[in-house]
Amino acid sequence: MKYFDVVIIGGGPAGVSAAISAHNTYPAKSIALIRKEEIALIPCGIPYTQATLPDVLSNTLPDGLVTQKAGAELIIDEVIGRKANTLHLKSGEEITYSKLVLATGSIPSSPPIEGIDKEGSFLIQKDVKYLEKLRAKMLDSSDIVIIGGGYIGVELVDEFLKHNKKVTIVELQNQLLPATMDFEFANKLESILKERGANIVLGRYVKSLAGNGQVESVVLDDGTEIPADVVVTCVGCKPNIKLAEIFGLRHDPRYGIKVDEYLRSSEKDVFVIGDAAAKHDFFTGELTDIRLASTAMAEGRLVGSNLFEIKVIRKYRGVLGSFSTKIGNTAFGISGLTELKAKEMNLEYAVGEAITVDRHPGMVPGASPLHLKLIFARYSHVLLGAEMHGGDSVGELVNMLSVMILNKMTDMDIDTMQIGTHPLLTASPIAYPVITATVDAIGKWYQADVT
Amino acid sequence: MKYFDVVIIGGGPAGVSAAISAHNTYPAKSIALIRKEEIALIPCGIPYTQATLPDVLSNTLPDGLVTQKAGAELIIDEVIGRKANTLHLKSGEEITYSKLVLATGSIPSSPPIEGIDKEGSFLIQKDVKYLEKLRAKMLDSSDIVIIGGGYIGVELVDEFLKHNKKVTIVELQNQLLPATMDFEFANKLESILKERGANIVLGRYVKSLAGNGQVESVVLDDGTEIPADVVVTCVGCKPNIKLAEIFGLRHDPRYGIKVDEYLRSSEKDVFVIGDAAAKHDFFTGELTDIRLASTAMAEGRLVGSNLFEIKVIRKYRGVLGSFSTKIGNTAFGISGLTELKAKEMNLEYAVGEAITVDRHPGMVPGASPLHLKLIFARYSHVLLGAEMHGGDSVGELVNMLSVMILNKMTDMDIDTMQIGTHPLLTASPIAYPVITATVDAIGKWYQADVT
């Protein structure tokens, strides 16, 4: 039987960041990280293992982060039981801990579609061999159907198109990315995918996969049949709560293992971080389905620092939801509330928009068009949401807007803010999109007051 | 004699943004903008009129911003006097105002160098014809010397190198960008310029320009002679206070026209914005020499909104100083305090650093190395400064860090913050530079406590 001061179960971003943070904070403590997978993957890189990267192994989360940067022992094994503070592993090994961190992640949802187990039908598993099999099969195929129009779905379409496959994506709602993007932005994304050759089917769902052993086609609810030799289902994921069940921790099957402000479970020495932990919405405080690597890692860092006493006071608890992606040559970014969510919340809001170019003057080489939409609370004047598409600068622009939302900046704060601009790097100071869209919103209020 | 509710003098970014903001806020008011120049230029684009852009006119600030977006009358003329609220123009025209905004900018400093008036010697004037003459002369030259190692100086070196000229830059201090960049970052910039063929002379100043009518060489204080058929002097600028003298407004010859929190001069109906207005440092409150288009435009927006009553409460008064530039293929960004300035202020600080790649995994196409340095107050834990070099994403990353500094975020706030990451757009969530550098600083404090 081995003893470690800290044992972390799970080797994804949450577990790894908790290990690094624990070592950074408590360098004298012994740390072990137990994970099932021989090789850990970078979750958000998974779609890109299919075309942009040369192979699946290029998307590896290096073990050195655990063994060197976190000075931890890496144990490839599976936890199957526990007695007091001693964990039982599948190999027969026993490990005793002082503090335990569960970072067991999520598992892809598999909807009740007839024939979903046929050969050629895949989910998105965080598993090297599985993804290598998908890549090999996909390269050998001609017709691919993606079920589910979330981020992974649209990114996979873009990747498979790079191999000149015939790709169809089927989404139940009337737009792609229905949970996180307003209609006009989703519409832009759809038009780029269509230009690139994708077939987009909205407002329909898949009833069954047809074929004799190997999938041959996908049958929709209206009877339409779409040829397919590869089908990838990515309709979301659910928290992996298996250990909560075994250990008897308080949990919710849909939202995850219950935790307090400091990610402590119903047992005081057991922390839960990442996709396995239940999360709350930044704006409403309600339980939310949004599970992101960035949130998981913020939780990992917090728990790593606070294992033996609370050192770091948590400032931002709720999940803000900051997303970015790139389809073709256009980047998309979303942070906080969309207009659709504002309506669902019954929130009185105002919209500001800017349409500009991300370099100045606009003829500078490398300039891309940029469209930004901001959502403010109508009377509190607080920034609540941002959506945009443009060039690669969207990747950090969305993070800048996240910082503004997290800090509850108002339109007036943004209007009087100083930003840096440069011809070869940003929009012109006179057309800087964040300020232009803010001024647009302010202008609407002034006009409303006049009339 | 004409009457306007609002008269703005000066057509640079400050004046234009004040006009737009005034029209947005008070659509019923009549506005006139008076400027001397036939054509207005985008100030930060000026260096790029020499190579990146096809010509100087490509860097024009469009008149439509004044005449259409701000619905203002554009008057090309010069104010030479005033009686009560009536301005006298050079053309003989008289214009009466209710509110007056001075946005008369700055004029380039011309150091007392012997022979600086010779043919082939230039300053950086915001004037189309002058810059066209520089471009023509430069294209025809073989040896160029730049006097002054600030932003305009290093950007001009990079531009002139694109025409394969022999370029020397002379800076009095022992590094380029001495006022705004720590040594190791300036050093990186210097090494890029050297690789691209520049000759960099540090710790020296120019005593005289030699030549018979036309400049032929530059003579340094140690007697060294450097051949030159074009010399460009860019050693900073001073506020244009001419109208303050004529009107009898309170002013300081070095720092500019004195204003209150709302940019009101010593006369209650006269506002001053941009380079002409005296400014205070964000950290110390002292008068500062930093004059930026982004600050000028924040002032323009504030004054435009507050002309007839204070509507917008000012949140950030002091000049933060957010800069970005690009030399060769490397972008540089600085916001707030450098380590050098922290020392000068006698501030107890801690440094956090991150060396990473701006995409993930690092082999994704388009990835560039990224180096970030953050400065925190040692005991208050507040973020005070950021310096970085990397790919083009630096342009918005520096603005994100400005927002953090303006909001006085602490290391702990940043540690618990959520950011979005994407393989094709940002660093990995596990190596996200802002968080990695913050965690590095926190780690140092923990270790200091242990020892």
Coordinates of C-alpha atoms in Angstrom, one line a residue, chain A residues 6 25 49-50 129 132 151 164 168 172 175 275 282 309 320-321 331 347 377 395 409 423 443:
Chain A
V6 CA -2.7 14.3 -2.6
T25 CA 1.5 25.7 -3.7
T49 CA -6.6 15.2 -35.2
Q50 CA -8.7 14.3 -38.3
K129 CA -6.9 4.2 -30.6
E132 CA -7.1 6.6 -35.0
Y151 CA -18.8 22.9 -31.7
N164 CA -12.8 16.4 -49.9
T168 CA -23.7 16.2 -44.1
L172 CA -32.5 19.1 -34.5
Q175 CA -29.6 26.6 -36.7
D275 CA -16.8 18.2 -16.2
F282 CA -22.8 33.0 -14.3
E309 CA -6.5 25.5 3.6
L320 CA -19.5 32.4 -18.1
G321 CA -19.2 30.4 -21.3
A331 CA -13.0 32.8 -36.6
L347 CA -33.8 40.4 -19.3
A377 CA -28.4 45.4 -19.5
G395 CA -9.3 34.4 -30.3
M409 CA -17.9 46.8 -16.8
P423 CA -2.0 49.3 -38.1
G443 CA -26.3 56.2 -28.8

